[in-house]
Amino acid sequence: MGSREEPKDVAEVVSRMGDIIMARTFKHSTCEELAAHSRVPVINALSDLEHPCQILADLLTMQEVKGKLEGLNVVFLGDGNNNVTHTLCLAAGMLGMHFKVGAPEGYFMDSNIVSRAKKMATESGGSITESSDPNEVVKDADVVITDTWISMGDEAEKEQRLTIFPPYQVSEDIMKLAKNDAIFMHCLPAYRDKEVAAAVLDGPQSVAYQEAENRLHAQKGLIAWLMNLDTQI
Ligand code: NVA
């Protein structure tokens, strides 16, 4: 899509055939173009800028385990300029969470996303912080999250990234700086002993599999909401 066939044409055709389009597009602008020309709702199933379905599942998991969202200290360590980080940032702004990112200089979040989130945070009581000190940001975390250091599109920078990111690994020592009852989350697939120590991902604080299961439940909820379904799901 975008080389052989215009997103506009795909949107026009497919939206005559289905009730919803769910698109994993790479370029965020392709998703926006589909939405602009579709007769039916378009769900972003992952773009280079945002990953909203993942974050719906993450929020459901935080709500289930922590019993609330507002006021939670949510910390992301690793690649700040990442679809998962960006959508967590927007969610924190909307829902009054305190979102802190620990990332190397040059790998902070997209500045437009940060300003949108900060604007929402002034209403919700949330906050957004970025720092290159992983030990500082993780203090008092309720939730510690990471994602791969090499997202789609970053493959050519793999060697460079593998030398820059290790201080931001979610290690057992890092988890000791968070609250005692902090949970660890990861959207999967994970690289054990890269962005997260195997002992953390496979350890008692990890809720990564509950989070993965919640992709199903959150997306069922999303479909019901988009279709105005007044049914049990
Ligand atoms: N940030 C990752 C998410 C994978 C589900 C990527 O874009 O590759």
PDB file of C-alpha atoms and ligand atoms in Angstrom:
ATOM      1  CA  MET A   1       0.000   0.000   0.000  1.00  0.00           C
ATOM      2  CA  GLY A   2       1.376   3.408  -0.902  1.00  0.00           C
ATOM      3  CA  SER A   3       3.612   2.109  -3.706  1.00  0.00           C
ATOM      4  CA  ARG A   4       1.369   0.005  -5.975  1.00  0.00           C
ATOM      5  CA  GLU A   5      -1.955   1.266  -4.600  1.00  0.00           C
ATOM      6  CA  GLU A   6      -2.873   4.586  -3.011  1.00  0.00           C
ATOM      7  CA  PRO A   7      -4.196   4.380   0.589  1.00  0.00           C
ATOM      8  CA  LYS A   8      -7.181   6.455  -0.618  1.00  0.00           C
ATOM      9  CA  ASP A   9      -8.190   3.732  -3.089  1.00  0.00           C
ATOM     10  CA  VAL A  10      -7.689   0.983  -0.510  1.00  0.00           C
ATOM     11  CA  ALA A  11      -9.886   2.886   1.978  1.00  0.00           C
ATOM     12  CA  GLU A  12     -12.634   3.487  -0.581  1.00  0.00           C
ATOM     13  CA  VAL A  13     -12.715  -0.155  -1.677  1.00  0.00           C
ATOM     14  CA  VAL A  14     -12.234  -1.994   1.624  1.00  0.00           C
ATOM     15  CA  SER A  15     -14.702   0.183   3.518  1.00  0.00           C
ATOM     16  CA  ARG A  16     -17.401  -0.968   1.093  1.00  0.00           C
ATOM     17  CA  MET A  17     -16.660  -4.541   2.132  1.00  0.00           C
ATOM     18  CA  GLY A  18     -16.222  -4.499   5.906  1.00  0.00           C
ATOM     19  CA  ASP A  19     -17.492  -2.755   9.035  1.00  0.00           C
ATOM     20  CA  ILE A  20     -14.063  -1.776  10.374  1.00  0.00           C
ATOM     21  CA  ILE A  21     -10.585  -1.448   8.889  1.00  0.00           C
ATOM     22  CA  MET A  22      -7.712  -2.404  11.170  1.00  0.00           C
ATOM     23  CA  ALA A  23      -4.438  -1.317   9.606  1.00  0.00           C
ATOM     24  CA  ARG A  24      -0.802  -1.986  10.521  1.00  0.00           C
ATOM     25  CA  THR A  25       0.818   0.456   8.163  1.00  0.00           C
ATOM     26  CA  PHE A  26       4.339   1.412   9.293  1.00  0.00           C
ATOM     27  CA  LYS A  27       3.955   5.075   8.225  1.00  0.00           C
ATOM     28  CA  HIS A  28       1.495   6.904  10.481  1.00  0.00           C
ATOM     29  CA  SER A  29       0.465   9.150   7.572  1.00  0.00           C
ATOM     30  CA  THR A  30      -0.802   6.072   5.686  1.00  0.00           C
ATOM     31  CA  CYS A  31      -3.139   5.277   8.566  1.00  0.00           C
ATOM     32  CA  GLU A  32      -4.378   8.879   8.651  1.00  0.00           C
ATOM     33  CA  GLU A  33      -4.944   8.802   4.899  1.00  0.00           C
ATOM     34  CA  LEU A  34      -6.944   5.576   5.189  1.00  0.00           C
ATOM     35  CA  ALA A  35      -9.091   7.155   7.906  1.00  0.00           C
ATOM     36  CA  ALA A  36      -9.653  10.292   5.847  1.00  0.00           C
ATOM     37  CA  HIS A  37     -11.098   8.277   2.967  1.00  0.00           C
ATOM     38  CA  SER A  38     -12.836   5.412   4.765  1.00  0.00           C
ATOM     39  CA  ARG A  39     -16.605   5.097   5.267  1.00  0.00           C
ATOM     40  CA  VAL A  40     -15.990   2.887   8.328  1.00  0.00           C
ATOM     41  CA  PRO A  41     -13.823   3.293  11.449  1.00  0.00           C
ATOM     42  CA  VAL A  42     -10.094   2.755  10.961  1.00  0.00           C
ATOM     43  CA  ILE A  43      -8.147   1.261  13.877  1.00  0.00           C
ATOM     44  CA  ASN A  44      -4.412   1.930  14.024  1.00  0.00           C
ATOM     45  CA  ALA A  45      -2.957  -1.527  14.667  1.00  0.00           C
ATOM     46  CA  LEU A  46       0.601  -0.085  14.885  1.00  0.00           C
ATOM     47  CA  SER A  47       2.325   2.736  13.087  1.00  0.00           C
ATOM     48  CA  ASP A  48       5.810   4.185  13.377  1.00  0.00           C
ATOM     49  CA  LEU A  49       4.369   6.971  15.587  1.00  0.00           C
ATOM     50  CA  GLU A  50       1.699   5.365  17.789  1.00  0.00           C
ATOM     51  CA  HIS A  51       0.475   1.985  19.073  1.00  0.00           C
ATOM     52  CA  PRO A  52      -2.970   2.661  20.577  1.00  0.00           C
ATOM     53  CA  CYS A  53      -4.291  -0.925  20.705  1.00  0.00           C
ATOM     54  CA  GLN A  54      -1.272  -2.005  22.733  1.00  0.00           C
ATOM     55  CA  ILE A  55      -1.770   0.831  25.168  1.00  0.00           C
ATOM     56  CA  LEU A  56      -5.486   0.027  25.623  1.00  0.00           C
ATOM     57  CA  ALA A  57      -4.344  -3.447  26.721  1.00  0.00           C
ATOM     58  CA  ASP A  58      -1.676  -1.905  28.956  1.00  0.00           C
ATOM     59  CA  LEU A  59      -4.202   0.392  30.624  1.00  0.00           C
ATOM     60  CA  LEU A  60      -6.594  -2.513  31.196  1.00  0.00           C
ATOM     61  CA  THR A  61      -3.742  -4.469  32.794  1.00  0.00           C
ATOM     62  CA  MET A  62      -2.727  -1.560  35.054  1.00  0.00           C
ATOM     63  CA  GLN A  63      -6.366  -1.092  36.089  1.00  0.00           C
ATOM     64  CA  GLU A  64      -6.720  -4.811  36.852  1.00  0.00           C
ATOM     65  CA  VAL A  65      -3.512  -5.068  38.885  1.00  0.00           C
ATOM     66  CA  LYS A  66      -3.292  -1.634  40.515  1.00  0.00           C
ATOM     67  CA  GLY A  67      -7.030  -0.931  40.749  1.00  0.00           C
ATOM     68  CA  LYS A  68      -6.665   2.574  39.285  1.00  0.00           C
ATOM     69  CA  LEU A  69      -4.939   4.612  36.592  1.00  0.00           C
ATOM     70  CA  GLU A  70      -5.080   8.178  37.897  1.00  0.00           C
ATOM     71  CA  GLY A  71      -2.004   9.071  39.912  1.00  0.00           C
ATOM     72  CA  LEU A  72       0.053   6.011  38.938  1.00  0.00           C
ATOM     73  CA  ASN A  73       3.789   6.537  38.371  1.00  0.00           C
ATOM     74  CA  VAL A  74       4.452   4.886  35.020  1.00  0.00           C
ATOM     75  CA  VAL A  75       8.078   4.681  33.887  1.00  0.00           C
ATOM     76  CA  PHE A  76       9.351   3.720  30.445  1.00  0.00           C
ATOM     77  CA  LEU A  77      13.048   2.919  29.997  1.00  0.00           C
ATOM     78  CA  GLY A  78      14.713   2.598  26.593  1.00  0.00           C
ATOM     79  CA  ASP A  79      13.813   4.110  23.244  1.00  0.00           C
ATOM     80  CA  GLY A  80      11.731   7.207  23.912  1.00  0.00           C
ATOM     81  CA  ASN A  81      11.168   7.882  20.229  1.00  0.00           C
ATOM     82  CA  ASN A  82       8.966   4.844  19.911  1.00  0.00           C
ATOM     83  CA  ASN A  83       5.318   4.122  19.104  1.00  0.00           C
ATOM     84  CA  VAL A  84       4.665   2.465  22.492  1.00  0.00           C
ATOM     85  CA  THR A  85       6.255   5.355  24.413  1.00  0.00           C
ATOM     86  CA  HIS A  86       4.314   7.957  22.460  1.00  0.00           C
ATOM     87  CA  THR A  87       0.943   6.373  23.095  1.00  0.00           C
ATOM     88  CA  LEU A  88       1.690   5.817  26.798  1.00  0.00           C
ATOM     89  CA  CYS A  89       2.587   9.511  26.966  1.00  0.00           C
ATOM     90  CA  LEU A  90      -0.733  10.544  25.396  1.00  0.00           C
ATOM     91  CA  ALA A  91      -2.644   8.154  27.683  1.00  0.00           C
ATOM     92  CA  ALA A  92      -0.895   9.593  30.747  1.00  0.00           C
ATOM     93  CA  GLY A  93      -1.887  13.088  29.669  1.00  0.00           C
ATOM     94  CA  MET A  94      -5.513  12.046  29.179  1.00  0.00           C
ATOM     95  CA  LEU A  95      -5.877   9.976  32.333  1.00  0.00           C
ATOM     96  CA  GLY A  96      -3.837  11.823  34.948  1.00  0.00           C
ATOM     97  CA  MET A  97      -0.913   9.441  35.221  1.00  0.00           C
ATOM     98  CA  HIS A  98       2.675  10.531  35.914  1.00  0.00           C
ATOM     99  CA  PHE A  99       4.720   9.318  32.956  1.00  0.00           C
ATOM    100  CA  LYS A 100       8.500   9.364  33.139  1.00  0.00           C
ATOM    101  CA  VAL A 101      10.805   8.319  30.311  1.00  0.00           C
ATOM    102  CA  GLY A 102      14.448   7.380  30.826  1.00  0.00           C
ATOM    103  CA  ALA A 103      16.186   7.419  27.433  1.00  0.00           C
ATOM    104  CA  PRO A 104      19.592   8.328  26.016  1.00  0.00           C
ATOM    105  CA  GLU A 105      20.086  11.866  24.662  1.00  0.00           C
ATOM    106  CA  GLY A 106      18.834  11.871  21.061  1.00  0.00           C
ATOM    107  CA  TYR A 107      16.182   9.212  21.759  1.00  0.00           C
ATOM    108  CA  PHE A 108      13.588  11.303  23.561  1.00  0.00           C
ATOM    109  CA  MET A 109       9.935  11.403  22.499  1.00  0.00           C
ATOM    110  CA  ASP A 110       8.539  13.277  19.515  1.00  0.00           C
ATOM    111  CA  SER A 111       8.088  16.882  20.668  1.00  0.00           C
ATOM    112  CA  ASN A 112       4.572  17.225  19.174  1.00  0.00           C
ATOM    113  CA  ILE A 113       3.382  14.192  21.113  1.00  0.00           C
ATOM    114  CA  VAL A 114       4.910  15.582  24.323  1.00  0.00           C
ATOM    115  CA  SER A 115       3.250  18.966  23.918  1.00  0.00           C
ATOM    116  CA  ARG A 116      -0.157  17.377  23.183  1.00  0.00           C
ATOM    117  CA  ALA A 117       0.218  15.165  26.254  1.00  0.00           C
ATOM    118  CA  LYS A 118       1.374  18.014  28.507  1.00  0.00           C
ATOM    119  CA  LYS A 119      -1.595  20.108  27.437  1.00  0.00           C
ATOM    120  CA  MET A 120      -3.993  17.312  28.405  1.00  0.00           C
ATOM    121  CA  ALA A 121      -2.067  16.743  31.650  1.00  0.00           C
ATOM    122  CA  THR A 122      -2.819  20.285  32.811  1.00  0.00           C
ATOM    123  CA  GLU A 123      -6.524  19.258  32.869  1.00  0.00           C
ATOM    124  CA  SER A 124      -6.103  15.707  34.150  1.00  0.00           C
ATOM    125  CA  GLY A 125      -3.454  16.294  36.835  1.00  0.00           C
ATOM    126  CA  GLY A 126      -0.948  14.038  35.104  1.00  0.00           C
ATOM    127  CA  SER A 127       2.653  14.892  34.263  1.00  0.00           C
ATOM    128  CA  ILE A 128       5.271  14.050  31.637  1.00  0.00           C
ATOM    129  CA  THR A 129       9.010  13.939  32.371  1.00  0.00           C
ATOM    130  CA  GLU A 130      12.023  12.908  30.277  1.00  0.00           C
ATOM    131  CA  SER A 131      15.535  12.290  31.574  1.00  0.00           C
ATOM    132  CA  SER A 132      18.675  10.474  30.528  1.00  0.00           C
ATOM    133  CA  ASP A 133      19.143   9.176  34.098  1.00  0.00           C
ATOM    134  CA  PRO A 134      17.423   5.767  34.337  1.00  0.00           C
ATOM    135  CA  ASN A 135      17.990   5.455  38.111  1.00  0.00           C
ATOM    136  CA  GLU A 136      16.330   8.784  38.789  1.00  0.00           C
ATOM    137  CA  VAL A 137      13.171   8.213  36.730  1.00  0.00           C
ATOM    138  CA  VAL A 138      12.488   4.725  38.054  1.00  0.00           C
ATOM    139  CA  LYS A 139      12.304   5.844  41.712  1.00  0.00           C
ATOM    140  CA  ASP A 140       8.829   5.236  43.161  1.00  0.00           C
ATOM    141  CA  ALA A 141       7.537   3.675  39.940  1.00  0.00           C
ATOM    142  CA  ASP A 142       4.293   1.705  40.173  1.00  0.00           C
ATOM    143  CA  VAL A 143       4.757   0.376  36.648  1.00  0.00           C
ATOM    144  CA  VAL A 144       8.010  -0.132  34.724  1.00  0.00           C
ATOM    145  CA  ILE A 145       7.714  -0.644  30.969  1.00  0.00           C
ATOM    146  CA  THR A 146      10.135  -1.155  28.125  1.00  0.00           C
ATOM    147  CA  ASP A 147      10.112  -2.182  24.477  1.00  0.00           C
ATOM    148  CA  THR A 148      12.653  -3.351  21.955  1.00  0.00           C
ATOM    149  CA  TRP A 149      15.600  -1.033  21.315  1.00  0.00           C
ATOM    150  CA  ILE A 150      15.241  -1.771  17.603  1.00  0.00           C
ATOM    151  CA  SER A 151      11.734  -1.051  16.359  1.00  0.00           C
ATOM    152  CA  MET A 152      10.520  -1.581  12.826  1.00  0.00           C
ATOM    153  CA  GLY A 153      12.448   0.780  10.573  1.00  0.00           C
ATOM    154  CA  ASP A 154      15.458   0.963  12.939  1.00  0.00           C
ATOM    155  CA  GLU A 155      17.161  -2.214  11.716  1.00  0.00           C
ATOM    156  CA  ALA A 156      20.018  -0.374   9.957  1.00  0.00           C
ATOM    157  CA  GLU A 157      20.988   1.237  13.303  1.00  0.00           C
ATOM    158  CA  LYS A 158      21.051  -2.078  15.168  1.00  0.00           C
ATOM    159  CA  GLU A 159      24.783  -2.155  16.068  1.00  0.00           C
ATOM    160  CA  GLN A 160      24.823   1.487  17.160  1.00  0.00           C
ATOM    161  CA  ARG A 161      21.697   1.040  19.281  1.00  0.00           C
ATOM    162  CA  LEU A 162      23.090  -2.063  20.965  1.00  0.00           C
ATOM    163  CA  THR A 163      26.009   0.034  22.242  1.00  0.00           C
ATOM    164  CA  ILE A 164      23.899   3.047  23.331  1.00  0.00           C
ATOM    165  CA  PHE A 165      20.954   1.444  25.136  1.00  0.00           C
ATOM    166  CA  PRO A 166      22.390  -1.072  27.674  1.00  0.00           C
ATOM    167  CA  PRO A 167      22.373   1.447  30.600  1.00  0.00           C
ATOM    168  CA  TYR A 168      18.579   1.607  30.095  1.00  0.00           C
ATOM    169  CA  GLN A 169      17.986  -2.140  30.457  1.00  0.00           C
ATOM    170  CA  VAL A 170      15.267  -3.027  32.969  1.00  0.00           C
ATOM    171  CA  SER A 171      17.532  -5.055  35.232  1.00  0.00           C
ATOM    172  CA  GLU A 172      16.860  -6.553  38.642  1.00  0.00           C
ATOM    173  CA  ASP A 173      18.817  -3.637  40.181  1.00  0.00           C
ATOM    174  CA  ILE A 174      16.630  -1.112  38.350  1.00  0.00           C
ATOM    175  CA  MET A 175      13.472  -2.869  39.587  1.00  0.00           C
ATOM    176  CA  LYS A 176      14.776  -2.558  43.175  1.00  0.00           C
ATOM    177  CA  LEU A 177      14.594   1.251  42.812  1.00  0.00           C
ATOM    178  CA  ALA A 178      10.893   1.116  41.921  1.00  0.00           C
ATOM    179  CA  LYS A 179       8.181   0.597  44.553  1.00  0.00           C
ATOM    180  CA  ASN A 180       8.237  -2.829  46.205  1.00  0.00           C
ATOM    181  CA  ASP A 181       4.950  -3.746  44.556  1.00  0.00           C
ATOM    182  CA  ALA A 182       5.872  -2.337  41.129  1.00  0.00           C
ATOM    183  CA  ILE A 183       4.912  -4.370  38.090  1.00  0.00           C
ATOM    184  CA  PHE A 184       6.905  -4.880  34.890  1.00  0.00           C
ATOM    185  CA  MET A 185       5.236  -4.686  31.473  1.00  0.00           C
ATOM    186  CA  HIS A 186       6.404  -5.342  27.899  1.00  0.00           C
ATOM    187  CA  CYS A 187       4.351  -5.395  24.689  1.00  0.00           C
ATOM    188  CA  LEU A 188       6.317  -8.418  23.387  1.00  0.00           C
ATOM    189  CA  PRO A 189       8.135  -9.726  21.479  1.00  0.00           C
ATOM    190  CA  ALA A 190      10.978  -9.173  23.940  1.00  0.00           C
ATOM    191  CA  TYR A 191      14.708  -9.617  23.574  1.00  0.00           C
ATOM    192  CA  ARG A 192      15.751 -11.217  26.868  1.00  0.00           C
ATOM    193  CA  ASP A 193      18.886  -9.648  28.385  1.00  0.00           C
ATOM    194  CA  LYS A 194      18.698  -6.719  25.981  1.00  0.00           C
ATOM    195  CA  GLU A 195      15.931  -4.238  26.927  1.00  0.00           C
ATOM    196  CA  VAL A 196      14.881  -6.450  29.865  1.00  0.00           C
ATOM    197  CA  ALA A 197      16.790  -8.929  32.000  1.00  0.00           C
ATOM    198  CA  ALA A 198      15.403 -12.430  31.581  1.00  0.00           C
ATOM    199  CA  ALA A 199      15.079 -12.607  35.387  1.00  0.00           C
ATOM    200  CA  VAL A 200      12.711  -9.596  35.328  1.00  0.00           C
ATOM    201  CA  LEU A 201      10.606 -10.686  32.346  1.00  0.00           C
ATOM    202  CA  ASP A 202      10.269 -14.189  33.791  1.00  0.00           C
ATOM    203  CA  GLY A 203      10.098 -13.011  37.403  1.00  0.00           C
ATOM    204  CA  PRO A 204       7.234 -12.413  39.847  1.00  0.00           C
ATOM    205  CA  GLN A 205       6.789  -8.705  39.072  1.00  0.00           C
ATOM    206  CA  SER A 206       6.202  -9.315  35.365  1.00  0.00           C
ATOM    207  CA  VAL A 207       2.622  -9.120  34.080  1.00  0.00           C
ATOM    208  CA  ALA A 208       3.651  -9.387  30.421  1.00  0.00           C
ATOM    209  CA  TYR A 209       1.469 -12.417  29.657  1.00  0.00           C
ATOM    210  CA  GLN A 210      -1.610 -10.912  31.335  1.00  0.00           C
ATOM    211  CA  GLU A 211      -0.877  -7.797  29.258  1.00  0.00           C
ATOM    212  CA  ALA A 212      -0.673  -9.927  26.086  1.00  0.00           C
ATOM    213  CA  GLU A 213      -3.998 -11.617  26.876  1.00  0.00           C
ATOM    214  CA  ASN A 214      -5.543  -8.193  27.375  1.00  0.00           C
ATOM    215  CA  ARG A 215      -4.853  -7.310  23.726  1.00  0.00           C
ATOM    216  CA  LEU A 216      -7.798  -9.603  22.989  1.00  0.00           C
ATOM    217  CA  HIS A 217     -10.169  -8.146  25.578  1.00  0.00           C
ATOM    218  CA  ALA A 218      -9.257  -4.495  24.930  1.00  0.00           C
ATOM    219  CA  GLN A 219      -9.702  -4.867  21.184  1.00  0.00           C
ATOM    220  CA  LYS A 220     -13.043  -6.643  21.635  1.00  0.00           C
ATOM    221  CA  GLY A 221     -14.080  -3.635  23.726  1.00  0.00           C
ATOM    222  CA  LEU A 222     -12.821  -1.247  21.084  1.00  0.00           C
ATOM    223  CA  ILE A 223     -14.802  -3.003  18.349  1.00  0.00           C
ATOM    224  CA  ALA A 224     -17.960  -3.038  20.492  1.00  0.00           C
ATOM    225  CA  TRP A 225     -17.543   0.692  21.171  1.00  0.00           C
ATOM    226  CA  LEU A 226     -16.925   1.562  17.522  1.00  0.00           C
ATOM    227  CA  MET A 227     -19.945  -0.512  16.427  1.00  0.00           C
ATOM    228  CA  ASN A 228     -22.135   0.905  19.223  1.00  0.00           C
ATOM    229  CA  LEU A 229     -22.801  -2.656  20.314  1.00  0.00           C
ATOM    230  CA  ASP A 230     -24.955  -2.786  23.415  1.00  0.00           C
ATOM    231  CA  THR A 231     -24.010  -6.365  24.208  1.00  0.00           C
ATOM    232  CA  GLN A 232     -22.017  -8.349  26.704  1.00  0.00           C
ATOM    233  CA  ILE A 233     -18.511  -8.968  25.414  1.00  0.00           C
TER     234      ILE A 233
HETATM  235  N1  NVA B   1       8.082  -0.611  18.971  1.00  0.00           N
HETATM  236  C1  NVA B   1       7.906  -1.908  18.346  1.00  0.00           C
HETATM  237  C2  NVA B   1       6.573  -2.478  18.719  1.00  0.00           C
HETATM  238  C3  NVA B   1       6.379  -3.886  18.269  1.00  0.00           C
HETATM  239  C4  NVA B   1       5.044  -4.476  18.685  1.00  0.00           C
HETATM  240  C5  NVA B   1       8.049  -1.744  16.857  1.00  0.00           C
HETATM  241  O1  NVA B   1       7.571  -0.741  16.315  1.00  0.00           O
HETATM  242  O2  NVA B   1       8.649  -2.588  16.211  1.00  0.00           O
END
